[in-house]
Coordinates of C-alpha atoms and ligand atoms in Angstrom, one line a residue:
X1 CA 45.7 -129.7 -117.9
X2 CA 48.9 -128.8 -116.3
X3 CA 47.4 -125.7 -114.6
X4 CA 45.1 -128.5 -113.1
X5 CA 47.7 -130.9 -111.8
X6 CA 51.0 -129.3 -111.2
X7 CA 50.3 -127.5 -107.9
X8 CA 49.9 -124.2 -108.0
X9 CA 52.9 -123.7 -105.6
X10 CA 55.4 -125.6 -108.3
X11 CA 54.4 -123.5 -111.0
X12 CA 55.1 -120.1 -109.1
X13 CA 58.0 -121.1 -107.6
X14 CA 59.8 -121.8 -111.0
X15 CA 57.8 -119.0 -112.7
X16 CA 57.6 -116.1 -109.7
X17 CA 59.4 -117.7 -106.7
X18 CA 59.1 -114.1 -104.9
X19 CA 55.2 -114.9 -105.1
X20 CA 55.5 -118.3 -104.3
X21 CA 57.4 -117.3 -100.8
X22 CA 54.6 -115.2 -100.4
X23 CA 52.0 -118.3 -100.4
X24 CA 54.4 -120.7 -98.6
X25 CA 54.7 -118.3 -95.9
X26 CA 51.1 -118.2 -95.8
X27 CA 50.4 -121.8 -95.7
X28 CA 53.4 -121.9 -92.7
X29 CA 51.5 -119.3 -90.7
X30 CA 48.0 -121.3 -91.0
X31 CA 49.8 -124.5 -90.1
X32 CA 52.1 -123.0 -87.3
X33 CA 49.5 -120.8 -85.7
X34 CA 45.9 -121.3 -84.4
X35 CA 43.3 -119.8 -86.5
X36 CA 40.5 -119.2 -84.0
X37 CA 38.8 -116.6 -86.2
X38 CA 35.2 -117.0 -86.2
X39 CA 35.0 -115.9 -89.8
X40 CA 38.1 -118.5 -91.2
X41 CA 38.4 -121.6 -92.2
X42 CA 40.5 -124.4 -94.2
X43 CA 38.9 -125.3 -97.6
X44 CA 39.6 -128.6 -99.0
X45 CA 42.0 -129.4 -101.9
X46 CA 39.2 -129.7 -104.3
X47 CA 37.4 -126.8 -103.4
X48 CA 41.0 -124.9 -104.3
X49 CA 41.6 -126.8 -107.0
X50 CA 38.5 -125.8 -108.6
X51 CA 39.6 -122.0 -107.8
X52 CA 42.8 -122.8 -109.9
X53 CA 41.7 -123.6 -112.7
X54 CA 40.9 -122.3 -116.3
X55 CA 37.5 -121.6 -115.7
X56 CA 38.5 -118.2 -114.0
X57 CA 39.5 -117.3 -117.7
X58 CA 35.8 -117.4 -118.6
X59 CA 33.7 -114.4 -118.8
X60 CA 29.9 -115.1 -118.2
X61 CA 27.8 -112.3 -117.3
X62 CA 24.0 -113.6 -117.3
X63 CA 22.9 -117.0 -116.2
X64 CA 23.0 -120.2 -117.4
X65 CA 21.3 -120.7 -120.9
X66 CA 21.6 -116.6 -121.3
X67 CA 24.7 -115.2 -121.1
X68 CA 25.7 -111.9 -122.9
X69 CA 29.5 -114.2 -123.9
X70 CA 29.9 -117.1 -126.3
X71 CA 31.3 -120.5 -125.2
X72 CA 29.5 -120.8 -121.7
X73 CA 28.3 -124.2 -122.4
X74 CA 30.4 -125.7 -120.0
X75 CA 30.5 -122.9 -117.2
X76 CA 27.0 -123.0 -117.6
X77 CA 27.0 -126.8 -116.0
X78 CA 28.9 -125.4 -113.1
X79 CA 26.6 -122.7 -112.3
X80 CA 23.4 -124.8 -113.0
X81 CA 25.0 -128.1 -110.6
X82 CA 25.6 -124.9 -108.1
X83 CA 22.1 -123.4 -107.8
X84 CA 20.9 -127.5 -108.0
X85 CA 23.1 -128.2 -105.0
X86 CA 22.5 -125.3 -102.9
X87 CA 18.6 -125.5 -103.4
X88 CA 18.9 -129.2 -102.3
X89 CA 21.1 -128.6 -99.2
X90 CA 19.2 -125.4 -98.1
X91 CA 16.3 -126.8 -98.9
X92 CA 15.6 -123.2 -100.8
X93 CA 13.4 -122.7 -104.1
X94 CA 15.8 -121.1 -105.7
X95 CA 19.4 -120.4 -104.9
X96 CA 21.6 -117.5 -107.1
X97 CA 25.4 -118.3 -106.4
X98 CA 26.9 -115.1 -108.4
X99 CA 27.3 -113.0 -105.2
X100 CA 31.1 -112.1 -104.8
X101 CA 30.8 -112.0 -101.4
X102 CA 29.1 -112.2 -98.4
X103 CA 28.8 -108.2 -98.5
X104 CA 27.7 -107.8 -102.2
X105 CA 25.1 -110.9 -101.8
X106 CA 23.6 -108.6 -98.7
X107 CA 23.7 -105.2 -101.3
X108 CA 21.8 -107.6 -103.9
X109 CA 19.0 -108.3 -101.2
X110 CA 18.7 -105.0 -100.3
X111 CA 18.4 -103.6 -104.1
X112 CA 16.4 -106.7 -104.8
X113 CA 13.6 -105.8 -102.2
X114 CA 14.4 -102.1 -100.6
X115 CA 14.5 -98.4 -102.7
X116 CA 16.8 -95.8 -101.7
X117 CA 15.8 -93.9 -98.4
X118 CA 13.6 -97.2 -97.4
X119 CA 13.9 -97.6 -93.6
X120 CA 15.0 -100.6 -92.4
X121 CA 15.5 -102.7 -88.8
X122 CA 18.8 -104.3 -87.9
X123 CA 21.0 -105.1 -84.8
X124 CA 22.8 -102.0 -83.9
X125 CA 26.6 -102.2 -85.2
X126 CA 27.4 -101.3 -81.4
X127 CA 26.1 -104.9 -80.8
X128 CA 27.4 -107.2 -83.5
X129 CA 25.4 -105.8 -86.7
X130 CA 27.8 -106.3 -89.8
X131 CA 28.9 -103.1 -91.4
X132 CA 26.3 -103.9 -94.2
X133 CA 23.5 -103.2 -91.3
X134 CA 23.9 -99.2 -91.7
X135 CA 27.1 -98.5 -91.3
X136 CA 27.8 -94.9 -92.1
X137 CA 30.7 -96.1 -93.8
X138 CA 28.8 -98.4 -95.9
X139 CA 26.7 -98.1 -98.8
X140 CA 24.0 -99.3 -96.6
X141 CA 23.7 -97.1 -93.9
X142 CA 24.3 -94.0 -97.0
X143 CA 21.8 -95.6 -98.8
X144 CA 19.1 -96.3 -96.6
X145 CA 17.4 -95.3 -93.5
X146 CA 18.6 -98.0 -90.8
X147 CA 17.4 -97.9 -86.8
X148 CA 19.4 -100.3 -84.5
X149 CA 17.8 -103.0 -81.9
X150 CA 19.9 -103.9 -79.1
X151 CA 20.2 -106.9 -77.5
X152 CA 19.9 -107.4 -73.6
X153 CA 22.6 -106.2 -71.6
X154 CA 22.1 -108.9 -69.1
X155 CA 21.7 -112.2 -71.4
X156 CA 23.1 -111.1 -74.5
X157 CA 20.2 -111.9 -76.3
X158 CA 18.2 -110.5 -78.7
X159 CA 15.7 -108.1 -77.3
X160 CA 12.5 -109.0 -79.5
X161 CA 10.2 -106.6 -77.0
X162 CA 12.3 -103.7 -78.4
X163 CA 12.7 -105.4 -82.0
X164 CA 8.7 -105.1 -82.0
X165 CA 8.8 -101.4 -80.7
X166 CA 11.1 -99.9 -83.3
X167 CA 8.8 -102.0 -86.1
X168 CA 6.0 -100.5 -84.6
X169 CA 7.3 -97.0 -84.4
X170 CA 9.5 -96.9 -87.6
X171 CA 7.3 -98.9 -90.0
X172 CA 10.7 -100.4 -91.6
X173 CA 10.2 -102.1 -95.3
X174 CA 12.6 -104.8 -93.9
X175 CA 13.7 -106.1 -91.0
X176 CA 17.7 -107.6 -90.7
X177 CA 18.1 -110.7 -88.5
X178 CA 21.8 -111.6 -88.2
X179 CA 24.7 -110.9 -86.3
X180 CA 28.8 -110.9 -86.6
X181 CA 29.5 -112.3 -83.0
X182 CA 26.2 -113.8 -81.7
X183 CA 26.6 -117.3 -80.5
X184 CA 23.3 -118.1 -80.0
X185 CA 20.7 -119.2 -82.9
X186 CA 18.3 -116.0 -83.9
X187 CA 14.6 -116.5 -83.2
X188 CA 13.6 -116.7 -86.2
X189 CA 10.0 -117.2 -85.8
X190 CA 9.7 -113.9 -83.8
X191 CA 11.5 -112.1 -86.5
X192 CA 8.7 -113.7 -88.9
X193 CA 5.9 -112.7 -86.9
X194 CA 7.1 -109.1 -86.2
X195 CA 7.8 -108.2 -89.8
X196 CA 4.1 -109.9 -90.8
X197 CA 3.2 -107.5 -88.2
X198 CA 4.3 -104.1 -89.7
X199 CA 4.5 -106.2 -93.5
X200 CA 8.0 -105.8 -93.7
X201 CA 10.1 -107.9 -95.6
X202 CA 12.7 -110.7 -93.5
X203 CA 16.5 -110.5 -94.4
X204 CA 18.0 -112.9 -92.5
X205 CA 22.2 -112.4 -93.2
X206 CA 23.3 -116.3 -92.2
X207 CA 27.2 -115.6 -93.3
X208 CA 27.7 -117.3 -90.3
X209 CA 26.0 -119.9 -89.5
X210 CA 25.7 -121.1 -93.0
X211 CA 27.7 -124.3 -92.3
X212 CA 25.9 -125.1 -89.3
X213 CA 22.8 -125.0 -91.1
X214 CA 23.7 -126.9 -94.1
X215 CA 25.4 -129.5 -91.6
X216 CA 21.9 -129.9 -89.8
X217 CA 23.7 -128.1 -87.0
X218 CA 21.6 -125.2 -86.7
X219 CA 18.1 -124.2 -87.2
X220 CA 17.3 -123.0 -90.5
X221 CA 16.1 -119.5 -91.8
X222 CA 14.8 -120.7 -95.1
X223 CA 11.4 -121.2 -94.4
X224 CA 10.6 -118.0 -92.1
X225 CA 13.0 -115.6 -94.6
X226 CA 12.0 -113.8 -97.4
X227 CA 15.6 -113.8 -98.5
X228 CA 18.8 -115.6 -97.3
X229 CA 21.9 -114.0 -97.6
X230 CA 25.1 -116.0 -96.5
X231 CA 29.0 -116.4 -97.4
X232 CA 30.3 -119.8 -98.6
X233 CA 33.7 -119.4 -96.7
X234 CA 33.4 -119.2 -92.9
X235 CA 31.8 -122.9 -91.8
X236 CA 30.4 -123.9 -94.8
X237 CA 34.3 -124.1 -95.7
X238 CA 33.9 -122.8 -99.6
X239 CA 35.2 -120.4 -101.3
X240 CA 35.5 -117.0 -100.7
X241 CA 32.3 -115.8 -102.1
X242 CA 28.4 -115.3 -101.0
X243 CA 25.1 -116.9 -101.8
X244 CA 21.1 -116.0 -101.9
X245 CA 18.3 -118.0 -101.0
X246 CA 14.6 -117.3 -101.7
X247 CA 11.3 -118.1 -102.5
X248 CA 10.1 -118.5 -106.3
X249 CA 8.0 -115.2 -106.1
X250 CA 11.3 -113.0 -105.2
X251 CA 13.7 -115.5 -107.6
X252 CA 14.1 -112.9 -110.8
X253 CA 14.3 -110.0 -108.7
X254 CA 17.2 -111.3 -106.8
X255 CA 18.9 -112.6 -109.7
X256 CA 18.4 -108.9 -111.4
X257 CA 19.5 -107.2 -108.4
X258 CA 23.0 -109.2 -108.6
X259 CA 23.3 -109.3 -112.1
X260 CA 23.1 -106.8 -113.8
X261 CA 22.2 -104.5 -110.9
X262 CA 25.0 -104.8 -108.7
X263 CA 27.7 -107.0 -110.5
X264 CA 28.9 -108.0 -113.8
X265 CA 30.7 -111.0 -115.2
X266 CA 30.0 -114.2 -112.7
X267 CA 33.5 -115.4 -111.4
X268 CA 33.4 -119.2 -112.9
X269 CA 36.3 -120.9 -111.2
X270 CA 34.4 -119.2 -107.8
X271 CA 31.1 -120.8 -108.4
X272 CA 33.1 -124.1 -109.7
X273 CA 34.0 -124.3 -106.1
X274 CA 31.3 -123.6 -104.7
X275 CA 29.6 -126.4 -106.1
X276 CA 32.9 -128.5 -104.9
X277 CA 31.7 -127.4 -101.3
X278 CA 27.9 -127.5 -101.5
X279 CA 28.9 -131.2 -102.8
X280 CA 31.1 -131.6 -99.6
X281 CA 28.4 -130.1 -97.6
X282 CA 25.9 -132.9 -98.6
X283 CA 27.9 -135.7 -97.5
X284 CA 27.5 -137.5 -93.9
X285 CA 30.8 -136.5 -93.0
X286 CA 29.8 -132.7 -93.3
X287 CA 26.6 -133.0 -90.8
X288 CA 29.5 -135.2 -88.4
X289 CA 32.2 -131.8 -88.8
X290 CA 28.9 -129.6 -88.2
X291 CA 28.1 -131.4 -84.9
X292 CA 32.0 -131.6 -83.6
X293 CA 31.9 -127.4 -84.3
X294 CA 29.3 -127.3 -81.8
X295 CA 30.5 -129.7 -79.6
X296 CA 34.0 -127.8 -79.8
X297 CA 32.6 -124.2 -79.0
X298 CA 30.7 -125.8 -76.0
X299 CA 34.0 -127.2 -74.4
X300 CA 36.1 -123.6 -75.5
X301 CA 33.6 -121.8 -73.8
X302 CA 32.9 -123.7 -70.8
X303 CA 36.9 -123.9 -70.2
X304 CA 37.2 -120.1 -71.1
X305 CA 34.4 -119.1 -68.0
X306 CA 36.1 -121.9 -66.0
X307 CA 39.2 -119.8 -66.6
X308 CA 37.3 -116.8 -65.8
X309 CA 36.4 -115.2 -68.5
X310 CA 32.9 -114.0 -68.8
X311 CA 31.2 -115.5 -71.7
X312 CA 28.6 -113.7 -73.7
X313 CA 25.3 -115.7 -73.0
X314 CA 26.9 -117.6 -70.9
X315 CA 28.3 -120.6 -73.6
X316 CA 27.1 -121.2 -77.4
X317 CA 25.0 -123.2 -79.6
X318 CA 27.3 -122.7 -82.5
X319 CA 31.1 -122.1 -83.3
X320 CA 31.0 -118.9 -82.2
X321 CA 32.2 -117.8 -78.6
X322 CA 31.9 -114.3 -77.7
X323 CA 34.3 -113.8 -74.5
X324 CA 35.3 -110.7 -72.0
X325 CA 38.3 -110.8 -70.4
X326 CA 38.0 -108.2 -68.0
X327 CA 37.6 -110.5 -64.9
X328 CA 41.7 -111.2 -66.0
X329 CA 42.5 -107.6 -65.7
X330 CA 43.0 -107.4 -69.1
X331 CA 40.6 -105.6 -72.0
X332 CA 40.1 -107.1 -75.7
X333 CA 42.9 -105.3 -77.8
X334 CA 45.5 -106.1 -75.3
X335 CA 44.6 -109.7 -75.1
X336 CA 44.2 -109.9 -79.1
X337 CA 47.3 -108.7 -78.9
X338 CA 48.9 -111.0 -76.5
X339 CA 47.6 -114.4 -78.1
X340 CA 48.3 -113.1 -81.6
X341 CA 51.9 -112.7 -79.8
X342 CA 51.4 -116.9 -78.5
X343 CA 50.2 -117.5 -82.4
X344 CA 46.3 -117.6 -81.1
X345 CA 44.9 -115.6 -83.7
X346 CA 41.5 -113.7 -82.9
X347 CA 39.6 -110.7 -83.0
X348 CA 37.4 -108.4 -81.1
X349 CA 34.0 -108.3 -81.1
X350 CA 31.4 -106.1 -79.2
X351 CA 30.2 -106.8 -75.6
X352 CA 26.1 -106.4 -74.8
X353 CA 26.5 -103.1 -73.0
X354 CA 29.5 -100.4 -72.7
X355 CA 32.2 -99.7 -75.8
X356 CA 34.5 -102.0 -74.3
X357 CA 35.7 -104.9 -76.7
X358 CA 35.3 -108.7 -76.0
X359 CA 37.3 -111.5 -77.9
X360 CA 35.6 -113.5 -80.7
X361 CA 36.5 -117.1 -81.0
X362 CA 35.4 -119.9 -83.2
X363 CA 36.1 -123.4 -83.6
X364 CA 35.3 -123.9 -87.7
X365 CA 38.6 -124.0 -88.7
X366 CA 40.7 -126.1 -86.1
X367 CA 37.9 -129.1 -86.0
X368 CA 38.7 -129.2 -89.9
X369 CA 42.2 -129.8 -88.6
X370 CA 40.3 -132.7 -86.9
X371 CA 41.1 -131.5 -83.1
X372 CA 38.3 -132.2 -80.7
X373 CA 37.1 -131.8 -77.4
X374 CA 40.5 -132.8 -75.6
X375 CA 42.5 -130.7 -77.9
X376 CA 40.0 -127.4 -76.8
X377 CA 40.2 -128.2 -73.4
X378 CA 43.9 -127.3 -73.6
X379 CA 43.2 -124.0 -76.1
X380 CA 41.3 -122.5 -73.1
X381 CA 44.0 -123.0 -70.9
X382 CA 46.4 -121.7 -73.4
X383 CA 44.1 -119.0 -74.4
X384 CA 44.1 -117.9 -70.3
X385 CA 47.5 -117.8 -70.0
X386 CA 48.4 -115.9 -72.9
X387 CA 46.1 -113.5 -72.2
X388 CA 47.0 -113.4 -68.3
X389 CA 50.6 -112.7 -69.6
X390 CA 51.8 -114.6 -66.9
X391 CA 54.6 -117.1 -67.1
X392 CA 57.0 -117.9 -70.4
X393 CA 55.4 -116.7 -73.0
X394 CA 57.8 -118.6 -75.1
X395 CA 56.7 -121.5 -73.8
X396 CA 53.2 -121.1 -74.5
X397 CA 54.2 -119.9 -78.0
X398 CA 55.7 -123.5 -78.4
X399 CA 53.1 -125.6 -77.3
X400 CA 50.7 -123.1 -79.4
X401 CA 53.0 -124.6 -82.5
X402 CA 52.8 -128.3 -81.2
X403 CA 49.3 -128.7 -80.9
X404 CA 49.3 -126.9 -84.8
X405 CA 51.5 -129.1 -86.4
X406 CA 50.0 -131.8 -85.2
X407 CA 46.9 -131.4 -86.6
X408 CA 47.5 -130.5 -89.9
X409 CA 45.2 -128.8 -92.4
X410 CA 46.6 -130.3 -95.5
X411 CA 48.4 -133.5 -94.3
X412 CA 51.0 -134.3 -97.1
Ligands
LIG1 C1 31.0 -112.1 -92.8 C2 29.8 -111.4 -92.8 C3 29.3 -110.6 -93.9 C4 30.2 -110.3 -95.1 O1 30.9 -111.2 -95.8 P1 32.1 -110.8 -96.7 O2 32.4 -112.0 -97.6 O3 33.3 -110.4 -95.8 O4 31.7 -109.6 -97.5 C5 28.1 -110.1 -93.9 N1 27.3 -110.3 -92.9 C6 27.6 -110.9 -91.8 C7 26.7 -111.1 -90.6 C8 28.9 -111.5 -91.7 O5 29.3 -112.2 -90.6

């Protein structure tokens, strides 16, 4: 069990110490730096643990109790404690937890439900869609017929008025709720009711809110979706990896469409850890973490406006904080590029209206450092003054490091 106990940095540091630098230098930069992408987060000991170990050695393509390999009997208690934990915390009939990713879980609904040329509804990529939403440079917008909604250029919002319009005119065999940088729940009732409407099926991509929802944070899209797709990495703090949620009617032609349709060989040691995490999830302590998100995005945003900025919707009800800081005199690249400079680490997101790019924030991963409120009182004000580019820098780099390395992610 060596593989399981000797951490994995001891091992490559006697076996490939120029890989081992590589990961230390890594875990220095999470730890030294604040990692206020919306996307990230810091998954707990276990949850790598469980991605270290053997079980990545096993090949299992199939499903538990029919696998095309010999010897599953054990992986095939991981996958089936899984799909059992995810159905209980998502309160989903059936859960499939193969999906490599949060992209190759959205491909699996689409070849589960849609044929090629289908037409299908989804927020415009202009506007937050995820590249899976008809990108040109995706396999979805090749693939299938896509037609973006908007959202409103004054609130932010979804514009369900014009969601109903394009149904209406465009007739789309499914409609895509779910966004990249919204910080608002979607309405999913209205999405339900419009695709009843023109009997379209509901996708609802929840990579983000996932964690919120599992936490009891956020509303959930299980009962108005036809199928879930979601990541396990950004709040629900898994692995790296994705997950489907459906309805018994629609359970084996999800499971078909990600194996053997659109993958091979389920990653073991992956869905080990996701079970690690969906475990996690269920505990008191995760719906506690899910609140403090919220509660942390509220005080980010409301100090980023009081700062200035304009905020997207004017705050959040999740992690997520979509922010222009144009009122600074300053546009989104510079000002990734100036707090990437103070060790703030971000990206840029779309704004409602115009090309130009806002900043995307998110507070998953620092309150699993354990900072709260207080601590993102002081991000805003850090966040403003690296982006004004006023004032020592250097200085702002520092207490950037301080407030870090204070709250560690994995405390010794
Ligand atoms: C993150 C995300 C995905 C894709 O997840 P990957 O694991 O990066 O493939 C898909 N859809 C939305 C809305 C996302 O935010």
């Amino acid at each position: 069990m060596t593989v399981i106990h000797e951490s994995g940095a001891d091992v490559l540091r006697r076996r490939d110490p120029e890989l081992a630098g590589v990961l230390l230098g890594e875990l220095t930069r999470q730890s030294t730096t604040l990692q206020l992408n919306a996307a990230e987060n810091f998954a707990s000991p276990a949850v790598l643990a469980a991605l270290g170990s053997p079980l990545a050695n096993k090949y299992a393509e199939g499903y538990p109790g029919a696998r095309y390999h010999g010897g599953c009997e054990i992986v095939d208690v991981a996958e089936r404690i899984a799909v059992d934990r995810a159905r209980s915390l998502f309160g989903a009939a059936h859960a499939n937890v193969q999906p490599h990713s949060g992209s190759s879980a959205v491909l699996a609904a689409y070849a589960a439900l849609l044929r090629p040329g289908d037409t299908v509804l989804a927020l415009d990529l202009a506007r937050g869609g995820h590249l899976t939403h008809g990108s040109p440079a995706n396999f979805s917008g090749r693939w299938y017929t896509f037609h973006g909604y908007g959202v409103d250029p004054e609130t932010g919002l979804v514009d369900h008025a014009q969601v109903r319009a394009l149904a209406l005119a465009h007739r789309p065999r499914a409609i895509v709720c779910g966004s990249i940088s919204s910080p608002r729940h979607p309405e999913y009732a209205l999405f339900r009711e419009t695709a009843d409407e023109v009997g379209a099926y509901l996708i609802v991509d929840a990579a983000h809110p996932a964690g919120l929802i599992a936490g009891g944070a956020a509303p959930s899209p299980v009962p108005y979706a036809d199928v879930v797709c979601a990541t396990t990495h950004k709040v629900l703090r898994g692995p790296r990896g994705g997950l489907l949620l459906c309805g018994p009617e629609l359970a084996e032609r999800v499971d078909r469409a990600v194996f053997p349709f659109t993958q091979g060989g389920a990653q073991m040691h992956t869905i080990a850890a996701k079970a690690v995490a969906f475990g996690e999830a269920a505990a008191p302590s995760f719906a506690a973490y899910a609140h403090q998100v919220v509660a942390n995005g509220r005080v980010l945003a409301a100090g980023l406006a009081a700062e200035g900025m304009t905020v997207v919707t004017g705050g959040t009800d999740t992690h997520l904080i979509a922010a222009d800081p144009a009122p600074l005199g300053v546009d989104g690249r510079t000002a990734r590029g100036r707090l990437a400079a103070a060790g703030m680490i971000l990206d840029c997101c779309p704004l409602p209206r115009g090309n130009g790019r806002g900043l995307r924030l998110g507070t998953a991963a620092v309150t699993t450092q354990g900072m709260g409120e207080e601590e993102m009182a002081r991000i805003a004000g850090l966040l403003v003054s690296a982006v004004r580019g006023r004032g020592d820098g250097a200085r702002t780099r520092d207490e950037v490091r301080d407030l870090a390395t204070a709250f560690p992610p994995y405390p010794a």
